[in-house]
PDB file of C-alpha atoms and ligand atoms in Angstrom:
ATOM      1  CA  UNK A   1       0.000   0.000   0.000  1.00  0.00           C
ATOM      2  CA  UNK A   2       1.256   3.473  -0.783  1.00  0.00           C
ATOM      3  CA  UNK A   3       0.930   6.570   1.421  1.00  0.00           C
ATOM      4  CA  UNK A   4       1.660  10.295   1.131  1.00  0.00           C
ATOM      5  CA  UNK A   5       5.204   9.465   2.267  1.00  0.00           C
ATOM      6  CA  UNK A   6       5.866   6.653  -0.206  1.00  0.00           C
ATOM      7  CA  UNK A   7       9.198   7.070  -2.035  1.00  0.00           C
ATOM      8  CA  UNK A   8      10.175   5.486  -5.351  1.00  0.00           C
ATOM      9  CA  UNK A   9      12.976   3.777  -7.262  1.00  0.00           C
ATOM     10  CA  UNK A  10      13.105   2.007 -10.600  1.00  0.00           C
ATOM     11  CA  UNK A  11      15.115   0.340 -13.318  1.00  0.00           C
ATOM     12  CA  UNK A  12      15.831   2.142 -16.615  1.00  0.00           C
ATOM     13  CA  UNK A  13      16.026  -0.110 -19.664  1.00  0.00           C
ATOM     14  CA  UNK A  14      14.676  -0.704 -23.179  1.00  0.00           C
ATOM     15  CA  UNK A  15      12.934  -3.086 -23.346  1.00  0.00           C
ATOM     16  CA  UNK A  16      12.336  -3.550 -19.622  1.00  0.00           C
ATOM     17  CA  UNK A  17       9.472  -6.020 -19.216  1.00  0.00           C
ATOM     18  CA  UNK A  18      11.856  -9.017 -18.822  1.00  0.00           C
ATOM     19  CA  UNK A  19      13.788  -7.436 -15.926  1.00  0.00           C
ATOM     20  CA  UNK A  20      13.744  -9.412 -12.660  1.00  0.00           C
ATOM     21  CA  UNK A  21      14.728  -6.349 -10.627  1.00  0.00           C
ATOM     22  CA  UNK A  22      11.178  -5.101  -9.837  1.00  0.00           C
ATOM     23  CA  UNK A  23      10.228  -8.512  -8.357  1.00  0.00           C
ATOM     24  CA  UNK A  24      13.476  -8.799  -6.360  1.00  0.00           C
ATOM     25  CA  UNK A  25      13.394  -5.236  -4.973  1.00  0.00           C
ATOM     26  CA  UNK A  26       9.663  -5.191  -4.276  1.00  0.00           C
ATOM     27  CA  UNK A  27      10.059  -8.338  -2.142  1.00  0.00           C
ATOM     28  CA  UNK A  28      13.039  -6.780  -0.338  1.00  0.00           C
ATOM     29  CA  UNK A  29      11.242  -3.470   0.338  1.00  0.00           C
ATOM     30  CA  UNK A  30       8.227  -5.305   1.778  1.00  0.00           C
ATOM     31  CA  UNK A  31      10.366  -7.604   3.938  1.00  0.00           C
ATOM     32  CA  UNK A  32      12.316  -4.601   5.280  1.00  0.00           C
ATOM     33  CA  UNK A  33       9.224  -2.479   5.976  1.00  0.00           C
ATOM     34  CA  UNK A  34      10.487   0.363   3.751  1.00  0.00           C
ATOM     35  CA  UNK A  35       7.733   2.655   2.421  1.00  0.00           C
ATOM     36  CA  UNK A  36       8.862   2.741  -1.213  1.00  0.00           C
ATOM     37  CA  UNK A  37       7.929   1.274  -4.589  1.00  0.00           C
ATOM     38  CA  UNK A  38      10.308  -0.019  -7.294  1.00  0.00           C
ATOM     39  CA  UNK A  39       9.109   0.376 -10.881  1.00  0.00           C
ATOM     40  CA  UNK A  40      10.115  -0.877 -14.329  1.00  0.00           C
ATOM     41  CA  UNK A  41      10.926   2.292 -16.335  1.00  0.00           C
ATOM     42  CA  UNK A  42      10.867   1.800 -20.122  1.00  0.00           C
ATOM     43  CA  UNK A  43      13.296   4.409 -21.506  1.00  0.00           C
ATOM     44  CA  UNK A  44      14.008   4.508 -25.267  1.00  0.00           C
ATOM     45  CA  UNK A  45      17.643   5.463 -26.014  1.00  0.00           C
ATOM     46  CA  UNK A  46      16.698   8.943 -27.277  1.00  0.00           C
ATOM     47  CA  UNK A  47      15.012   9.724 -23.919  1.00  0.00           C
ATOM     48  CA  UNK A  48      17.865   8.702 -21.612  1.00  0.00           C
ATOM     49  CA  UNK A  49      18.998  12.245 -20.714  1.00  0.00           C
ATOM     50  CA  UNK A  50      15.478  13.392 -19.860  1.00  0.00           C
ATOM     51  CA  UNK A  51      14.816  10.182 -17.911  1.00  0.00           C
ATOM     52  CA  UNK A  52      17.873  10.863 -15.727  1.00  0.00           C
ATOM     53  CA  UNK A  53      16.642  14.445 -15.231  1.00  0.00           C
ATOM     54  CA  UNK A  54      13.314  12.892 -14.249  1.00  0.00           C
ATOM     55  CA  UNK A  55      15.013  10.888 -11.489  1.00  0.00           C
ATOM     56  CA  UNK A  56      16.327  14.193 -10.118  1.00  0.00           C
ATOM     57  CA  UNK A  57      13.123  16.176 -10.575  1.00  0.00           C
ATOM     58  CA  UNK A  58      10.843  13.495  -9.159  1.00  0.00           C
ATOM     59  CA  UNK A  59      13.025  12.716  -6.158  1.00  0.00           C
ATOM     60  CA  UNK A  60      13.848   9.065  -6.900  1.00  0.00           C
ATOM     61  CA  UNK A  61      15.677   7.360  -4.015  1.00  0.00           C
ATOM     62  CA  UNK A  62      17.911   5.694  -6.589  1.00  0.00           C
ATOM     63  CA  UNK A  63      17.748   3.527  -9.686  1.00  0.00           C
ATOM     64  CA  UNK A  64      19.157   0.564 -11.528  1.00  0.00           C
ATOM     65  CA  UNK A  65      20.264   0.799 -15.143  1.00  0.00           C
ATOM     66  CA  UNK A  66      20.152  -2.079 -17.596  1.00  0.00           C
ATOM     67  CA  UNK A  67      20.613  -2.692 -21.326  1.00  0.00           C
ATOM     68  CA  UNK A  68      21.126  -0.686 -23.498  1.00  0.00           C
ATOM     69  CA  UNK A  69      21.881   2.239 -21.160  1.00  0.00           C
ATOM     70  CA  UNK A  70      24.640   0.960 -18.847  1.00  0.00           C
ATOM     71  CA  UNK A  71      27.462   2.750 -20.673  1.00  0.00           C
ATOM     72  CA  UNK A  72      25.751   5.856 -22.069  1.00  0.00           C
ATOM     73  CA  UNK A  73      24.115   6.794 -18.756  1.00  0.00           C
ATOM     74  CA  UNK A  74      27.534   7.794 -17.371  1.00  0.00           C
ATOM     75  CA  UNK A  75      27.601  11.072 -19.337  1.00  0.00           C
ATOM     76  CA  UNK A  76      24.311  12.185 -17.758  1.00  0.00           C
ATOM     77  CA  UNK A  77      25.332  11.648 -14.111  1.00  0.00           C
ATOM     78  CA  UNK A  78      27.020  14.108 -11.733  1.00  0.00           C
ATOM     79  CA  UNK A  79      29.790  11.629 -10.851  1.00  0.00           C
ATOM     80  CA  UNK A  80      30.825   8.026 -11.526  1.00  0.00           C
ATOM     81  CA  UNK A  81      32.604   5.954  -8.873  1.00  0.00           C
ATOM     82  CA  UNK A  82      36.102   4.687  -9.851  1.00  0.00           C
ATOM     83  CA  UNK A  83      35.014   1.008  -9.770  1.00  0.00           C
ATOM     84  CA  UNK A  84      32.174   1.724 -12.219  1.00  0.00           C
ATOM     85  CA  UNK A  85      34.560   3.781 -14.352  1.00  0.00           C
ATOM     86  CA  UNK A  86      36.957   0.785 -14.462  1.00  0.00           C
ATOM     87  CA  UNK A  87      34.126  -1.493 -15.592  1.00  0.00           C
ATOM     88  CA  UNK A  88      32.979   1.141 -18.069  1.00  0.00           C
ATOM     89  CA  UNK A  89      29.340   0.750 -17.069  1.00  0.00           C
ATOM     90  CA  UNK A  90      26.853   1.802 -14.387  1.00  0.00           C
ATOM     91  CA  UNK A  91      24.145  -0.551 -13.115  1.00  0.00           C
ATOM     92  CA  UNK A  92      23.181   1.442 -10.002  1.00  0.00           C
ATOM     93  CA  UNK A  93      22.510   5.153  -9.443  1.00  0.00           C
ATOM     94  CA  UNK A  94      22.768   6.410  -5.871  1.00  0.00           C
ATOM     95  CA  UNK A  95      21.852   9.813  -4.515  1.00  0.00           C
ATOM     96  CA  UNK A  96      24.402  11.969  -2.747  1.00  0.00           C
ATOM     97  CA  UNK A  97      22.271  14.954  -1.700  1.00  0.00           C
ATOM     98  CA  UNK A  98      21.139  16.468  -4.984  1.00  0.00           C
ATOM     99  CA  UNK A  99      23.811  14.650  -7.003  1.00  0.00           C
ATOM    100  CA  UNK A 100      23.269  11.417  -8.901  1.00  0.00           C
ATOM    101  CA  UNK A 101      26.297   9.131  -8.672  1.00  0.00           C
ATOM    102  CA  UNK A 102      26.934   6.079 -10.877  1.00  0.00           C
ATOM    103  CA  UNK A 103      28.043   2.821  -9.251  1.00  0.00           C
ATOM    104  CA  UNK A 104      28.425  -0.757 -10.422  1.00  0.00           C
ATOM    105  CA  UNK A 105      27.512  -3.717  -8.208  1.00  0.00           C
ATOM    106  CA  UNK A 106      27.804  -6.459 -10.884  1.00  0.00           C
ATOM    107  CA  UNK A 107      31.477  -7.331 -10.297  1.00  0.00           C
ATOM    108  CA  UNK A 108      31.216  -7.177  -6.505  1.00  0.00           C
ATOM    109  CA  UNK A 109      27.956  -9.149  -6.757  1.00  0.00           C
ATOM    110  CA  UNK A 110      29.756 -11.944  -8.607  1.00  0.00           C
ATOM    111  CA  UNK A 111      32.545 -11.933  -6.004  1.00  0.00           C
ATOM    112  CA  UNK A 112      29.990 -12.145  -3.155  1.00  0.00           C
ATOM    113  CA  UNK A 113      28.149 -15.034  -4.816  1.00  0.00           C
ATOM    114  CA  UNK A 114      31.433 -16.957  -5.237  1.00  0.00           C
ATOM    115  CA  UNK A 115      32.414 -16.231  -1.646  1.00  0.00           C
ATOM    116  CA  UNK A 116      29.011 -17.515  -0.513  1.00  0.00           C
ATOM    117  CA  UNK A 117      29.629 -20.724  -2.533  1.00  0.00           C
ATOM    118  CA  UNK A 118      32.965 -21.235  -0.771  1.00  0.00           C
ATOM    119  CA  UNK A 119      35.212 -20.324  -3.724  1.00  0.00           C
ATOM    120  CA  UNK A 120      38.517 -18.727  -2.641  1.00  0.00           C
ATOM    121  CA  UNK A 121      39.298 -15.594  -4.635  1.00  0.00           C
ATOM    122  CA  UNK A 122      42.465 -14.407  -2.880  1.00  0.00           C
ATOM    123  CA  UNK A 123      45.318 -15.112  -5.303  1.00  0.00           C
ATOM    124  CA  UNK A 124      43.035 -17.121  -7.617  1.00  0.00           C
ATOM    125  CA  UNK A 125      44.015 -17.726 -11.244  1.00  0.00           C
ATOM    126  CA  UNK A 126      40.889 -16.888 -13.262  1.00  0.00           C
ATOM    127  CA  UNK A 127      39.918 -17.666 -16.862  1.00  0.00           C
ATOM    128  CA  UNK A 128      37.019 -15.510 -18.087  1.00  0.00           C
ATOM    129  CA  UNK A 129      35.345 -16.691 -21.310  1.00  0.00           C
ATOM    130  CA  UNK A 130      33.620 -13.878 -23.213  1.00  0.00           C
ATOM    131  CA  UNK A 131      34.428 -10.195 -23.680  1.00  0.00           C
ATOM    132  CA  UNK A 132      31.113  -8.357 -23.335  1.00  0.00           C
ATOM    133  CA  UNK A 133      29.832  -6.167 -20.497  1.00  0.00           C
ATOM    134  CA  UNK A 134      29.423  -9.060 -18.033  1.00  0.00           C
ATOM    135  CA  UNK A 135      32.974 -10.286 -18.709  1.00  0.00           C
ATOM    136  CA  UNK A 136      34.374  -6.808 -18.139  1.00  0.00           C
ATOM    137  CA  UNK A 137      32.496  -6.447 -14.829  1.00  0.00           C
ATOM    138  CA  UNK A 138      33.732  -9.906 -13.777  1.00  0.00           C
ATOM    139  CA  UNK A 139      37.377  -9.073 -14.494  1.00  0.00           C
ATOM    140  CA  UNK A 140      37.220  -5.823 -12.506  1.00  0.00           C
ATOM    141  CA  UNK A 141      35.184  -7.347  -9.650  1.00  0.00           C
ATOM    142  CA  UNK A 142      37.378 -10.426  -9.240  1.00  0.00           C
ATOM    143  CA  UNK A 143      40.617  -8.418  -9.266  1.00  0.00           C
ATOM    144  CA  UNK A 144      39.076  -6.071  -6.704  1.00  0.00           C
ATOM    145  CA  UNK A 145      38.207  -9.145  -4.590  1.00  0.00           C
ATOM    146  CA  UNK A 146      41.837 -10.290  -4.628  1.00  0.00           C
ATOM    147  CA  UNK A 147      42.171 -12.559  -7.685  1.00  0.00           C
ATOM    148  CA  UNK A 148      45.853 -13.039  -8.583  1.00  0.00           C
ATOM    149  CA  UNK A 149      45.526 -12.855 -12.353  1.00  0.00           C
ATOM    150  CA  UNK A 150      42.844 -13.045 -15.028  1.00  0.00           C
ATOM    151  CA  UNK A 151      43.003 -14.341 -18.605  1.00  0.00           C
ATOM    152  CA  UNK A 152      40.161 -13.237 -20.889  1.00  0.00           C
ATOM    153  CA  UNK A 153      39.325 -15.566 -23.794  1.00  0.00           C
ATOM    154  CA  UNK A 154      37.120 -14.388 -26.656  1.00  0.00           C
ATOM    155  CA  UNK A 155      36.364 -15.531 -30.183  1.00  0.00           C
ATOM    156  CA  UNK A 156      37.185 -11.964 -31.253  1.00  0.00           C
ATOM    157  CA  UNK A 157      40.521 -11.772 -29.460  1.00  0.00           C
ATOM    158  CA  UNK A 158      40.742  -8.011 -30.034  1.00  0.00           C
ATOM    159  CA  UNK A 159      37.800  -7.535 -27.654  1.00  0.00           C
ATOM    160  CA  UNK A 160      39.641  -9.536 -24.978  1.00  0.00           C
ATOM    161  CA  UNK A 161      42.768  -7.471 -25.636  1.00  0.00           C
ATOM    162  CA  UNK A 162      40.758  -4.286 -25.194  1.00  0.00           C
ATOM    163  CA  UNK A 163      39.634  -5.441 -21.726  1.00  0.00           C
ATOM    164  CA  UNK A 164      43.211  -6.450 -20.844  1.00  0.00           C
ATOM    165  CA  UNK A 165      44.583  -3.051 -21.837  1.00  0.00           C
ATOM    166  CA  UNK A 166      41.890  -0.947 -20.158  1.00  0.00           C
ATOM    167  CA  UNK A 167      41.610  -2.672 -16.768  1.00  0.00           C
ATOM    168  CA  UNK A 168      44.501  -2.183 -14.383  1.00  0.00           C
ATOM    169  CA  UNK A 169      46.091  -5.345 -13.014  1.00  0.00           C
ATOM    170  CA  UNK A 170      47.348  -8.720 -14.225  1.00  0.00           C
ATOM    171  CA  UNK A 171      44.962  -9.241 -17.156  1.00  0.00           C
ATOM    172  CA  UNK A 172      45.885 -11.031 -20.397  1.00  0.00           C
ATOM    173  CA  UNK A 173      43.985 -11.878 -23.597  1.00  0.00           C
ATOM    174  CA  UNK A 174      43.507 -15.271 -25.256  1.00  0.00           C
ATOM    175  CA  UNK A 175      41.998 -16.544 -28.493  1.00  0.00           C
ATOM    176  CA  UNK A 176      39.021 -18.774 -27.647  1.00  0.00           C
ATOM    177  CA  UNK A 177      39.497 -20.412 -31.054  1.00  0.00           C
ATOM    178  CA  UNK A 178      43.016 -21.672 -30.217  1.00  0.00           C
ATOM    179  CA  UNK A 179      42.469 -25.065 -28.520  1.00  0.00           C
ATOM    180  CA  UNK A 180      46.087 -25.518 -27.478  1.00  0.00           C
ATOM    181  CA  UNK A 181      46.362 -22.094 -25.843  1.00  0.00           C
ATOM    182  CA  UNK A 182      42.989 -22.669 -24.147  1.00  0.00           C
ATOM    183  CA  UNK A 183      44.082 -26.062 -22.754  1.00  0.00           C
ATOM    184  CA  UNK A 184      47.351 -24.567 -21.450  1.00  0.00           C
ATOM    185  CA  UNK A 185      45.459 -21.717 -19.764  1.00  0.00           C
ATOM    186  CA  UNK A 186      42.834 -24.064 -18.295  1.00  0.00           C
ATOM    187  CA  UNK A 187      45.536 -26.265 -16.744  1.00  0.00           C
ATOM    188  CA  UNK A 188      46.597 -23.225 -14.696  1.00  0.00           C
ATOM    189  CA  UNK A 189      43.134 -22.018 -13.703  1.00  0.00           C
ATOM    190  CA  UNK A 190      41.408 -22.083 -10.296  1.00  0.00           C
ATOM    191  CA  UNK A 191      38.159 -20.491 -11.481  1.00  0.00           C
ATOM    192  CA  UNK A 192      36.571 -20.492 -14.946  1.00  0.00           C
ATOM    193  CA  UNK A 193      33.938 -17.790 -15.499  1.00  0.00           C
ATOM    194  CA  UNK A 194      31.510 -18.467 -18.365  1.00  0.00           C
ATOM    195  CA  UNK A 195      30.545 -14.901 -19.342  1.00  0.00           C
ATOM    196  CA  UNK A 196      29.290 -15.343 -22.920  1.00  0.00           C
ATOM    197  CA  UNK A 197      25.625 -15.425 -23.919  1.00  0.00           C
ATOM    198  CA  UNK A 198      26.174 -18.813 -25.652  1.00  0.00           C
ATOM    199  CA  UNK A 199      24.427 -20.735 -22.832  1.00  0.00           C
ATOM    200  CA  UNK A 200      21.488 -18.305 -22.581  1.00  0.00           C
ATOM    201  CA  UNK A 201      18.597 -20.544 -23.594  1.00  0.00           C
ATOM    202  CA  UNK A 202      21.367 -22.904 -24.827  1.00  0.00           C
ATOM    203  CA  UNK A 203      21.497 -20.922 -28.071  1.00  0.00           C
ATOM    204  CA  UNK A 204      24.847 -22.528 -29.037  1.00  0.00           C
ATOM    205  CA  UNK A 205      24.528 -26.274 -28.299  1.00  0.00           C
ATOM    206  CA  UNK A 206      28.167 -26.955 -29.355  1.00  0.00           C
ATOM    207  CA  UNK A 207      29.644 -24.364 -26.984  1.00  0.00           C
ATOM    208  CA  UNK A 208      30.121 -26.426 -23.785  1.00  0.00           C
ATOM    209  CA  UNK A 209      32.040 -29.145 -25.651  1.00  0.00           C
ATOM    210  CA  UNK A 210      34.362 -26.474 -27.132  1.00  0.00           C
ATOM    211  CA  UNK A 211      35.615 -25.384 -23.678  1.00  0.00           C
ATOM    212  CA  UNK A 212      38.725 -27.111 -22.229  1.00  0.00           C
ATOM    213  CA  UNK A 213      36.932 -28.280 -19.064  1.00  0.00           C
ATOM    214  CA  UNK A 214      38.897 -31.552 -19.084  1.00  0.00           C
ATOM    215  CA  UNK A 215      42.147 -29.613 -18.676  1.00  0.00           C
ATOM    216  CA  UNK A 216      41.035 -27.788 -15.502  1.00  0.00           C
ATOM    217  CA  UNK A 217      42.601 -28.988 -12.242  1.00  0.00           C
ATOM    218  CA  UNK A 218      40.269 -31.194 -10.164  1.00  0.00           C
ATOM    219  CA  UNK A 219      40.164 -28.429  -7.512  1.00  0.00           C
ATOM    220  CA  UNK A 220      38.882 -25.769  -9.970  1.00  0.00           C
ATOM    221  CA  UNK A 221      35.450 -24.155  -9.815  1.00  0.00           C
ATOM    222  CA  UNK A 222      33.232 -23.124 -12.746  1.00  0.00           C
ATOM    223  CA  UNK A 223      30.643 -20.333 -12.637  1.00  0.00           C
ATOM    224  CA  UNK A 224      28.203 -19.568 -15.448  1.00  0.00           C
ATOM    225  CA  UNK A 225      26.819 -16.025 -15.301  1.00  0.00           C
ATOM    226  CA  UNK A 226      23.791 -17.095 -17.323  1.00  0.00           C
ATOM    227  CA  UNK A 227      20.868 -18.037 -15.049  1.00  0.00           C
ATOM    228  CA  UNK A 228      18.320 -19.098 -17.647  1.00  0.00           C
ATOM    229  CA  UNK A 229      18.565 -22.058 -17.569  1.00  0.00           C
ATOM    230  CA  UNK A 230      20.198 -22.272 -14.135  1.00  0.00           C
ATOM    231  CA  UNK A 231      21.896 -25.599 -14.843  1.00  0.00           C
ATOM    232  CA  UNK A 232      23.519 -24.623 -18.150  1.00  0.00           C
ATOM    233  CA  UNK A 233      25.262 -27.114 -20.418  1.00  0.00           C
ATOM    234  CA  UNK A 234      28.622 -25.732 -19.200  1.00  0.00           C
ATOM    235  CA  UNK A 235      27.721 -26.295 -15.534  1.00  0.00           C
ATOM    236  CA  UNK A 236      26.381 -29.791 -16.280  1.00  0.00           C
ATOM    237  CA  UNK A 237      29.604 -30.700 -18.114  1.00  0.00           C
ATOM    238  CA  UNK A 238      31.717 -29.292 -15.260  1.00  0.00           C
ATOM    239  CA  UNK A 239      29.668 -31.175 -12.643  1.00  0.00           C
ATOM    240  CA  UNK A 240      30.049 -34.397 -14.655  1.00  0.00           C
ATOM    241  CA  UNK A 241      33.807 -33.874 -14.328  1.00  0.00           C
ATOM    242  CA  UNK A 242      33.398 -33.546 -10.568  1.00  0.00           C
ATOM    243  CA  UNK A 243      34.213 -29.804 -10.491  1.00  0.00           C
ATOM    244  CA  UNK A 244      32.544 -27.375  -8.110  1.00  0.00           C
ATOM    245  CA  UNK A 245      29.860 -25.356  -9.945  1.00  0.00           C
ATOM    246  CA  UNK A 246      28.117 -22.044  -9.201  1.00  0.00           C
ATOM    247  CA  UNK A 247      25.134 -20.737 -11.177  1.00  0.00           C
ATOM    248  CA  UNK A 248      24.397 -17.146 -12.202  1.00  0.00           C
ATOM    249  CA  UNK A 249      21.454 -16.567  -9.877  1.00  0.00           C
ATOM    250  CA  UNK A 250      23.747 -15.684  -6.970  1.00  0.00           C
ATOM    251  CA  UNK A 251      25.309 -12.815  -8.941  1.00  0.00           C
ATOM    252  CA  UNK A 252      21.840 -11.534  -9.861  1.00  0.00           C
ATOM    253  CA  UNK A 253      20.786 -11.630  -6.202  1.00  0.00           C
ATOM    254  CA  UNK A 254      23.978 -10.095  -4.803  1.00  0.00           C
ATOM    255  CA  UNK A 255      24.188  -7.212  -7.302  1.00  0.00           C
ATOM    256  CA  UNK A 256      20.645  -6.349  -6.205  1.00  0.00           C
ATOM    257  CA  UNK A 257      21.475  -6.769  -2.504  1.00  0.00           C
ATOM    258  CA  UNK A 258      24.508  -4.472  -2.763  1.00  0.00           C
ATOM    259  CA  UNK A 259      22.426  -1.824  -4.586  1.00  0.00           C
ATOM    260  CA  UNK A 260      19.674  -2.137  -1.939  1.00  0.00           C
ATOM    261  CA  UNK A 261      22.199  -1.532   0.864  1.00  0.00           C
ATOM    262  CA  UNK A 262      23.574   1.547  -0.917  1.00  0.00           C
ATOM    263  CA  UNK A 263      20.091   3.075  -1.313  1.00  0.00           C
ATOM    264  CA  UNK A 264      18.486   2.210   2.002  1.00  0.00           C
ATOM    265  CA  UNK A 265      21.425   1.967   4.417  1.00  0.00           C
ATOM    266  CA  UNK A 266      20.192  -1.298   5.913  1.00  0.00           C
ATOM    267  CA  UNK A 267      21.271  -4.928   5.502  1.00  0.00           C
ATOM    268  CA  UNK A 268      19.552  -6.478   2.480  1.00  0.00           C
ATOM    269  CA  UNK A 269      17.194  -9.431   3.112  1.00  0.00           C
ATOM    270  CA  UNK A 270      19.248 -11.668   0.824  1.00  0.00           C
ATOM    271  CA  UNK A 271      17.214 -14.857   1.290  1.00  0.00           C
ATOM    272  CA  UNK A 272      13.966 -13.010   0.482  1.00  0.00           C
ATOM    273  CA  UNK A 273      15.621 -11.575  -2.616  1.00  0.00           C
ATOM    274  CA  UNK A 274      16.899 -15.011  -3.639  1.00  0.00           C
ATOM    275  CA  UNK A 275      13.435 -16.551  -3.389  1.00  0.00           C
ATOM    276  CA  UNK A 276      11.964 -13.678  -5.437  1.00  0.00           C
ATOM    277  CA  UNK A 277      14.693 -14.140  -8.066  1.00  0.00           C
ATOM    278  CA  UNK A 278      14.056 -17.886  -8.202  1.00  0.00           C
ATOM    279  CA  UNK A 279      10.355 -17.284  -8.784  1.00  0.00           C
ATOM    280  CA  UNK A 280      11.131 -14.706 -11.498  1.00  0.00           C
ATOM    281  CA  UNK A 281      13.587 -16.765 -13.613  1.00  0.00           C
TER     282      UNK A 281
HETATM  283  P1  NDP B   1      27.222  -9.081 -24.373  1.00  0.00           P
HETATM  284  O1  NDP B   1      26.271  -9.217 -25.507  1.00  0.00           O
HETATM  285  O2  NDP B   1      27.800  -7.753 -24.015  1.00  0.00           O
HETATM  286  O3  NDP B   1      28.481 -10.072 -24.626  1.00  0.00           O
HETATM  287  C1  NDP B   1      28.292 -11.397 -25.004  1.00  0.00           C
HETATM  288  C2  NDP B   1      29.658 -12.053 -25.182  1.00  0.00           C
HETATM  289  O4  NDP B   1      29.428 -13.438 -25.490  1.00  0.00           O
HETATM  290  C3  NDP B   1      30.476 -11.501 -26.334  1.00  0.00           C
HETATM  291  O5  NDP B   1      31.845 -11.544 -25.974  1.00  0.00           O
HETATM  292  C4  NDP B   1      30.181 -12.494 -27.457  1.00  0.00           C
HETATM  293  O6  NDP B   1      31.177 -12.572 -28.444  1.00  0.00           O
HETATM  294  C5  NDP B   1      30.158 -13.771 -26.663  1.00  0.00           C
HETATM  295  N1  NDP B   1      29.491 -14.880 -27.329  1.00  0.00           N
HETATM  296  C6  NDP B   1      28.184 -15.006 -27.604  1.00  0.00           C
HETATM  297  N2  NDP B   1      27.938 -16.201 -28.194  1.00  0.00           N
HETATM  298  C7  NDP B   1      29.117 -16.845 -28.268  1.00  0.00           C
HETATM  299  C8  NDP B   1      29.519 -18.108 -28.754  1.00  0.00           C
HETATM  300  N3  NDP B   1      28.644 -18.958 -29.294  1.00  0.00           N
HETATM  301  N4  NDP B   1      30.829 -18.459 -28.668  1.00  0.00           N
HETATM  302  C9  NDP B   1      31.730 -17.602 -28.126  1.00  0.00           C
HETATM  303  N5  NDP B   1      31.416 -16.375 -27.636  1.00  0.00           N
HETATM  304  C10 NDP B   1      30.116 -16.014 -27.715  1.00  0.00           C
HETATM  305  O7  NDP B   1      26.468  -9.714 -23.121  1.00  0.00           O
HETATM  306  P2  NDP B   1      26.799  -9.479 -21.579  1.00  0.00           P
HETATM  307  O8  NDP B   1      28.260  -9.509 -21.420  1.00  0.00           O
HETATM  308  O9  NDP B   1      26.028  -8.323 -21.076  1.00  0.00           O
HETATM  309  O10 NDP B   1      26.137 -10.781 -20.900  1.00  0.00           O
HETATM  310  C11 NDP B   1      26.609 -12.101 -21.164  1.00  0.00           C
HETATM  311  C12 NDP B   1      25.696 -13.074 -20.436  1.00  0.00           C
HETATM  312  O11 NDP B   1      25.871 -12.924 -19.036  1.00  0.00           O
HETATM  313  C13 NDP B   1      24.220 -12.784 -20.732  1.00  0.00           C
HETATM  314  O12 NDP B   1      23.695 -13.798 -21.560  1.00  0.00           O
HETATM  315  C14 NDP B   1      23.525 -12.726 -19.393  1.00  0.00           C
HETATM  316  O13 NDP B   1      22.546 -13.760 -19.312  1.00  0.00           O
HETATM  317  C15 NDP B   1      24.623 -12.998 -18.376  1.00  0.00           C
HETATM  318  N6  NDP B   1      24.605 -11.990 -17.308  1.00  0.00           N
HETATM  319  C16 NDP B   1      24.293 -12.406 -16.044  1.00  0.00           C
HETATM  320  C17 NDP B   1      24.274 -11.520 -15.000  1.00  0.00           C
HETATM  321  C18 NDP B   1      23.939 -12.012 -13.610  1.00  0.00           C
HETATM  322  O14 NDP B   1      23.607 -11.178 -12.751  1.00  0.00           O
HETATM  323  N7  NDP B   1      24.024 -13.306 -13.350  1.00  0.00           N
HETATM  324  C19 NDP B   1      24.597 -10.096 -15.181  1.00  0.00           C
HETATM  325  C20 NDP B   1      24.914  -9.751 -16.564  1.00  0.00           C
HETATM  326  C21 NDP B   1      24.895 -10.686 -17.577  1.00  0.00           C
HETATM  327  P3  NDP B   1      31.069 -11.620 -29.766  1.00  0.00           P
HETATM  328  O15 NDP B   1      31.348 -10.236 -29.285  1.00  0.00           O
HETATM  329  O16 NDP B   1      32.106 -12.158 -30.657  1.00  0.00           O
HETATM  330  O17 NDP B   1      29.661 -11.777 -30.293  1.00  0.00           O
END
């Protein structure tokens, strides 16, 4: 129920009807007794600047940002935090008085979900497969969480090289199409991060078999950022090898939990958010 004191937040995207964020944040607001609503906000690309002005003018408590606005929104904000700048994208807008500040909770959300699953990140040797926005956030977030070094493998190696050159730290680029180089890298990997969209709806059925999962040490873990399906072909193949697996739902939940804590200044009801996410996927 709303009242004269009800505040509001929302998620800016185009299209937006598939976003799980309204379900996750609405459940969290209710469980925490916060008098606020969280809305899906369909914003066509040409309206992004005025939508951000609208957040200011209409007193939004904060907002999430999703595709296709995560990069372009930065130019319309008053400030962007260094970690979001390193990732090159903003998924969360927080208020600092009258200023709107861009943050990114995707990379830290992945690190928290791996920590929760018992995966050690300190000093870890990481192999990230994919070179899109989720891969970039993973590289920055895992280095921030203490990973020792990260190799980024992409079918367009120049995109991996671009991530390696723009993110500070021990990051190298690999050609996903070079089986020998991939096997060598896998043999020295503690954590493989599947960050392509190939397993989304299993759109590339040959993809899992193309990864060098057999070369990973028996102690390695595999996380797939894709959460639809939750048990992707890559995770099933890794589990069949006896490797520890982590699905992408935890990252979805933790990026939301970290945003919630920034906006509301209280501990996020993570289990409530997880159940809402599970119902929504
Ligand atoms: P992008 O579209 O930015 O990047 C997709 C990447 O996957 C590109 O590097 C692309 O390569 C690569 N790719 C796609 N298909 C194949 C294939 N068959 N073989 C090799 N590489 C392939 O997407 P995002 O980075 O934003 O997201 C990637 C996935 O991560 C999404 O599907 C999404 O479901 C998931 N995700 C999960 C989140 C979570 O909270 N759990 C958060 C964000 C994303 P190329 O450039 O050559 O096409």
